[in-house]
CSV table of C-alpha atoms and ligand atoms in Angstrom, one decimal:
chain,number,residue,atom,x,y,z
A,118,MET,CA,-16.7,19.5,-12.3
A,119,THR,CA,-17.3,16.2,-9.9
A,120,MET,CA,-16.0,15.1,-6.9
A,121,GLU,CA,-14.4,12.3,-8.8
A,122,LEU,CA,-12.6,14.5,-11.2
A,123,LEU,CA,-11.1,16.7,-8.0
A,124,THR,CA,-9.8,13.7,-6.4
A,125,ASP,CA,-8.5,11.9,-9.3
A,126,PRO,CA,-6.7,9.5,-8.7
A,127,ARG,CA,-8.6,8.4,-6.3
A,128,HIS,CA,-6.4,5.3,-5.1
A,129,VAL,CA,-2.7,5.8,-4.8
A,130,ALA,CA,-0.3,2.6,-4.4
A,131,ILE,CA,3.1,3.2,-3.0
A,132,ILE,CA,6.4,0.6,-3.1
A,133,MET,CA,8.3,2.3,-0.7
A,134,ASP,CA,11.7,1.1,-2.0
A,135,GLY,CA,15.4,2.4,-1.2
A,136,ASN,CA,15.8,2.6,2.6
A,137,GLY,CA,18.7,0.4,3.0
A,138,ARG,CA,20.5,2.5,0.1
A,139,TRP,CA,19.6,5.8,1.3
A,140,ALA,CA,21.2,4.6,4.9
A,141,GLU,CA,24.0,2.7,3.0
A,142,ARG,CA,24.6,6.2,0.9
A,143,ARG,CA,25.5,8.0,4.3
A,144,GLY,CA,27.4,5.1,5.6
A,145,LEU,CA,24.6,4.4,8.3
A,146,PRO,CA,23.1,1.0,9.0
A,147,ARG,CA,19.9,0.0,7.1
A,148,SER,CA,17.8,0.2,10.3
A,149,PHE,CA,18.2,4.2,10.2
A,150,GLY,CA,17.0,4.1,6.6
A,151,HIS,CA,13.6,2.3,7.8
A,152,ARG,CA,13.3,4.4,10.4
A,153,ALA,CA,13.7,7.5,8.1
A,154,GLY,CA,11.0,5.5,5.8
A,155,VAL,CA,8.4,5.7,8.6
A,156,GLU,CA,8.8,9.4,8.8
A,157,ALA,CA,8.4,9.6,4.9
A,158,LEU,CA,5.2,7.4,5.5
A,159,ARG,CA,3.7,9.7,8.0
A,160,ARG,CA,4.5,12.7,5.5
A,161,VAL,CA,3.1,11.2,2.5
A,162,VAL,CA,0.2,10.0,4.7
A,163,ARG,CA,-0.8,13.6,5.7
A,164,HIS,CA,-0.2,15.1,2.4
A,165,SER,CA,-2.3,12.6,0.6
A,166,ALA,CA,-5.1,13.3,3.2
A,167,ASP,CA,-4.8,17.2,2.4
A,168,LEU,CA,-4.9,16.6,-1.0
A,169,GLY,CA,-7.9,14.8,-0.7
A,170,ILE,CA,-6.7,11.4,-2.3
A,171,ARG,CA,-9.2,9.0,-0.7
A,172,TYR,CA,-7.3,5.8,-0.9
A,173,LEU,CA,-3.7,5.3,-0.2
A,174,THR,CA,-2.2,1.6,-0.2
A,175,VAL,CA,1.3,1.2,0.7
A,176,TYR,CA,4.0,-2.1,0.7
A,177,ALA,CA,5.4,-2.2,4.3
A,178,PHE,CA,6.7,-6.0,4.0
A,179,SER,CA,6.5,-8.5,1.1
A,180,THR,CA,6.4,-12.5,1.3
A,181,GLU,CA,9.6,-12.0,-0.1
A,182,ASN,CA,11.2,-10.0,2.9
A,183,TRP,CA,11.4,-12.5,5.5
A,184,LYS,CA,14.6,-13.6,3.3
A,185,ARG,CA,16.2,-11.0,5.2
A,186,PRO,CA,18.6,-11.0,8.2
A,187,ARG,CA,16.4,-12.0,11.2
A,188,ARG,CA,17.9,-8.9,12.8
A,189,GLU,CA,16.6,-7.1,10.1
A,190,ILE,CA,13.1,-8.8,10.3
A,191,ASN,CA,12.8,-7.8,14.1
A,192,PHE,CA,13.9,-4.1,13.3
A,193,LEU,CA,10.7,-3.8,11.4
A,194,PHE,CA,8.5,-5.7,13.5
A,195,GLY,CA,9.8,-3.3,16.0
A,196,LEU,CA,9.1,-0.3,14.0
A,197,LEU,CA,5.9,-1.6,13.2
A,198,ARG,CA,4.9,-1.8,17.0
A,199,GLU,CA,6.0,1.8,17.3
A,200,TYR,CA,4.0,3.0,14.5
A,201,PHE,CA,0.7,1.3,15.9
A,202,GLN,CA,1.4,2.6,19.1
A,203,LYS,CA,2.6,6.2,18.3
A,204,THR,CA,1.2,7.0,15.3
A,205,VAL,CA,-2.4,5.7,15.5
A,206,GLU,CA,-3.9,8.4,17.6
A,207,GLU,CA,-2.4,11.1,15.0
A,208,LEU,CA,-4.0,9.2,12.2
A,209,HIS,CA,-7.0,8.9,13.6
A,210,ALA,CA,-7.4,12.9,14.7
A,211,MET,CA,-6.9,12.9,10.9
A,212,ARG,CA,-9.7,10.9,10.5
A,213,VAL,CA,-7.9,8.4,8.6
A,214,ARG,CA,-9.0,4.5,8.6
A,215,ILE,CA,-6.6,2.2,8.5
A,216,ARG,CA,-6.7,-1.8,7.2
A,217,ILE,CA,-3.8,-4.2,7.0
A,218,ILE,CA,-3.7,-6.3,3.4
A,219,GLY,CA,-1.9,-9.7,3.7
A,220,ASP,CA,-1.6,-12.4,5.9
A,221,MET,CA,-0.1,-11.7,9.2
A,222,THR,CA,-0.5,-14.9,10.7
A,223,PRO,CA,3.4,-15.2,10.8
A,224,PHE,CA,4.1,-12.1,13.0
A,225,PRO,CA,4.4,-11.8,16.3
A,226,ALA,CA,1.0,-11.9,18.4
A,227,ASP,CA,1.9,-8.2,20.1
A,228,VAL,CA,2.4,-7.0,16.5
A,229,ARG,CA,-0.7,-8.2,15.1
A,230,ASP,CA,-2.8,-7.5,18.2
A,231,LEU,CA,-1.6,-4.0,17.7
A,232,ALA,CA,-2.2,-3.8,13.7
A,233,ALA,CA,-5.9,-5.2,14.6
A,234,LYS,CA,-6.5,-2.7,17.7
A,235,ALA,CA,-5.1,0.2,15.3
A,236,GLY,CA,-8.1,-1.2,12.3
A,237,GLN,CA,-10.8,-1.3,15.5
A,238,ARG,CA,-10.0,2.3,16.7
A,239,THR,CA,-10.1,4.1,13.3
A,240,ARG,CA,-13.1,2.0,11.3
A,241,GLU,CA,-15.4,4.6,11.7
A,242,ASN,CA,-13.1,7.5,10.0
A,243,GLY,CA,-14.3,8.6,6.9
A,244,GLY,CA,-11.2,10.2,5.6
A,245,LEU,CA,-8.1,8.9,3.9
A,246,ARG,CA,-8.3,4.9,3.8
A,247,LEU,CA,-5.1,3.9,4.6
A,248,GLN,CA,-3.9,0.3,3.5
A,249,ILE,CA,-0.4,-1.1,4.9
A,250,ALA,CA,-0.1,-4.5,3.4
A,251,LEU,CA,2.2,-6.8,5.6
A,252,ASN,CA,3.1,-9.9,4.5
A,253,TYR,CA,1.5,-9.3,1.3
A,254,GLY,CA,2.2,-10.9,-2.0
A,255,GLY,CA,-0.2,-10.6,-5.4
A,256,ARG,CA,0.3,-14.3,-6.3
A,257,ALA,CA,-0.9,-15.5,-3.0
A,258,GLU,CA,-3.6,-13.2,-2.7
A,259,ILE,CA,-5.0,-14.7,-5.8
A,260,VAL,CA,-4.2,-18.4,-5.4
A,261,LYS,CA,-6.2,-17.6,-1.9
A,262,ALA,CA,-9.3,-16.3,-3.8
A,263,ALA,CA,-9.1,-19.0,-6.2
A,264,ARG,CA,-9.2,-21.5,-3.5
A,265,ALA,CA,-11.9,-20.0,-1.5
A,266,LEU,CA,-14.2,-19.7,-4.7
A,267,ALA,CA,-13.2,-23.3,-5.8
A,268,ALA,CA,-14.6,-24.0,-2.1
A,269,GLU,CA,-17.8,-22.5,-3.0
A,270,ALA,CA,-18.2,-24.4,-5.9
A,271,ARG,CA,-17.5,-27.6,-4.8
A,272,GLU,CA,-20.4,-27.0,-1.8
A,273,GLY,CA,-23.0,-26.2,-4.6
A,274,SER,CA,-23.4,-22.4,-3.4
A,275,LEU,CA,-21.7,-21.4,-6.7
A,276,THR,CA,-21.3,-22.4,-10.1
A,277,PRO,CA,-18.0,-21.8,-12.3
A,278,ALA,CA,-20.0,-19.7,-14.7
A,279,GLU,CA,-20.8,-17.3,-11.9
A,280,ILE,CA,-17.2,-16.9,-11.5
A,281,ASP,CA,-16.5,-13.3,-13.3
A,282,GLU,CA,-14.1,-10.3,-12.1
A,283,ASP,CA,-16.3,-8.7,-10.0
A,284,ARG,CA,-16.9,-11.9,-8.1
A,285,PHE,CA,-13.3,-13.0,-8.1
A,286,ALA,CA,-12.5,-9.1,-6.6
A,287,LEU,CA,-14.6,-9.7,-3.9
A,288,TYR,CA,-12.2,-12.6,-2.6
A,289,LEU,CA,-9.0,-10.3,-2.5
A,290,HIS,CA,-7.6,-8.2,0.4
A,291,THR,CA,-8.8,-5.6,-1.2
A,292,ALA,CA,-12.5,-6.1,-1.8
A,293,GLY,CA,-14.8,-3.3,-1.7
A,294,LEU,CA,-11.9,-0.6,-2.7
A,295,PRO,CA,-11.4,0.9,-6.2
A,296,ASP,CA,-8.7,-0.2,-7.9
A,297,PRO,CA,-5.5,2.3,-7.8
A,298,GLU,CA,-5.1,4.4,-10.8
A,299,LEU,CA,-1.9,5.5,-9.8
A,300,VAL,CA,1.2,3.2,-8.4
A,301,ILE,CA,4.4,5.1,-7.6
A,302,ARG,CA,7.8,3.1,-7.3
A,303,THR,CA,11.0,4.9,-5.6
A,304,SER,CA,14.5,4.1,-5.9
A,305,GLY,CA,14.6,3.5,-9.5
A,306,GLU,CA,13.4,0.3,-10.2
A,307,SER,CA,10.5,-0.3,-12.3
A,308,ARG,CA,8.9,-3.6,-11.3
A,309,LEU,CA,5.7,-4.5,-9.6
A,310,SER,CA,7.4,-6.7,-7.6
A,311,ASN,CA,4.4,-9.0,-7.0
A,312,PHE,CA,2.5,-5.9,-5.6
A,313,LEU,CA,-1.2,-5.8,-6.5
A,314,LEU,CA,-1.3,-7.8,-9.3
A,315,TRP,CA,-4.9,-8.1,-10.1
A,316,GLN,CA,-5.8,-4.3,-9.0
A,317,THR,CA,-3.1,-2.4,-11.0
A,318,ALA,CA,-4.2,-3.8,-14.4
A,319,TYR,CA,-4.6,-0.6,-15.7
A,320,ALA,CA,-2.7,1.7,-13.4
A,321,GLU,CA,0.0,3.9,-14.5
A,322,LEU,CA,3.3,3.0,-13.0
A,323,VAL,CA,5.3,6.3,-11.8
A,324,VAL,CA,8.9,5.7,-10.8
A,325,THR,CA,11.4,8.1,-9.4
A,326,ASP,CA,15.1,8.0,-8.5
A,327,LEU,CA,14.4,9.3,-4.9
A,328,CYS,CA,14.9,6.6,-2.4
A,329,TRP,CA,11.8,6.2,0.6
A,330,PRO,CA,12.9,8.3,2.9
A,331,ASP,CA,13.8,11.2,0.5
A,332,PHE,CA,10.0,11.2,-0.6
A,333,ASP,CA,8.2,14.2,0.3
A,334,GLU,CA,4.9,16.2,-0.4
A,335,ALA,CA,6.6,17.4,-3.5
A,336,ALA,CA,7.4,14.1,-4.8
A,337,LEU,CA,4.2,13.3,-4.2
A,338,GLU,CA,2.7,16.2,-6.0
A,339,ASN,CA,5.4,15.4,-9.2
A,340,ALA,CA,4.1,12.0,-9.2
A,341,LEU,CA,0.6,13.0,-9.3
A,342,THR,CA,1.5,15.7,-12.1
A,343,GLU,CA,3.1,13.0,-14.0
A,344,TYR,CA,-0.1,10.7,-13.6
A,345,ARG,CA,-2.7,14.0,-14.9
A,346,ARG,CA,0.0,14.3,-17.6
A,347,ARG,CA,-0.2,11.2,-19.0
A,348,ASP,CA,-4.0,10.5,-18.0
A,349,ARG,CA,-5.0,13.8,-20.0
A,350,ARG,CA,-3.5,12.2,-23.4
A,351,PHE,CA,-6.5,9.7,-23.2
A,352,GLY,CA,-8.6,12.6,-23.8
A,353,SER,CA,-12.0,11.6,-24.6
A,354,VAL,CA,-11.0,7.8,-24.9
A,355,ARG,CA,-10.9,7.2,-21.3
A,356,ARG,CA,-8.4,4.4,-20.6
A,357,GLU,CA,-10.1,1.1,-19.8
A,358,LYS,CA,-11.3,1.4,-16.0
B,524,LIG,C1,12.2,-1.1,1.2
B,524,LIG,O1,13.5,-0.6,1.5
B,524,LIG,C2,11.6,-0.8,2.1
B,524,LIG,C3,11.0,-2.0,3.0
B,524,LIG,C4,11.3,-3.6,2.8
B,524,LIG,C5,9.9,-1.6,4.3
B,524,LIG,C6,9.4,-0.6,4.0
B,524,LIG,C7,9.0,0.2,5.7
B,524,LIG,C8,9.0,1.0,6.0
B,524,LIG,C9,8.7,2.0,4.9
B,524,LIG,C10,9.0,1.1,7.3
B,524,LIG,C11,8.2,0.5,8.1
B,524,LIG,C12,6.7,0.9,7.8
B,524,LIG,C13,5.5,0.9,8.5
B,524,LIG,C14,4.3,0.9,8.3
B,524,LIG,C15,6.3,1.0,10.3
B,524,LIG,P1,14.6,-1.6,1.0
B,524,LIG,O2,15.2,-2.0,2.5
B,524,LIG,O3,14.0,-2.9,0.3
B,524,LIG,O4,15.6,-0.8,0.2
B,524,LIG,P2,17.0,-1.3,-0.6
B,524,LIG,O5,16.0,-1.9,-1.8
B,524,LIG,O6,17.5,-0.4,-0.6
B,524,LIG,O7,17.7,-2.0,0.2
């Protein structure tokens, strides 16, 4: 058995949904749900690393999240601050390498700074590669890539005929990463919500009714089992990759 098979799926992407509902069902403010969501993320990162998953990409703040009340947005910034301050050493000890995908320009300068430092601190690590999507939107990412390619074509360093799928993918935030084979979404909705639109072309989507704060090691393993059950149905006719 090759390493590839041992760690199939190599790349898991997660839409962490339902923090607010988790809290509301308990009569708690939504902020409690987000805080519990950070704990769920810590569990899932640790377990993914233990299971030998190579890449984990999580949707932490979408371009649509700016529509939330300012207080909630500020609370999420505070959680990010704490995450980058307190959790980075724990991740570093696990050899996790952190990368932000998305456009952090509109974030407070100190949060941007902490995110950049987390990337720097962990950049030599050879363990799990953790992508945190912040102010990420799939369509915006594709438009940005198209714009960069158009600029190069205008400059003359590229001809339109040279633009193929591999070249295009180099202009995405995920350049250099394999596409996710599995997307997990919590709290029952079966939508992609503008997450990794290009990269998930052939991914399996596994939806669980659990709200994100309740997602744990067993839930991750259940999602992997479901993925492998579906993947096996393709038998020798492997899914297009
Ligand atoms: C979805 O729940 C979750 C979010 C919009 C934020 C995700 C954030 C975290 C898990 C914590 C912060 C992450 C880091 C990396 C520090 P929701 O609020 O949309 O839930 P709802 O759909 O029930 O309202």
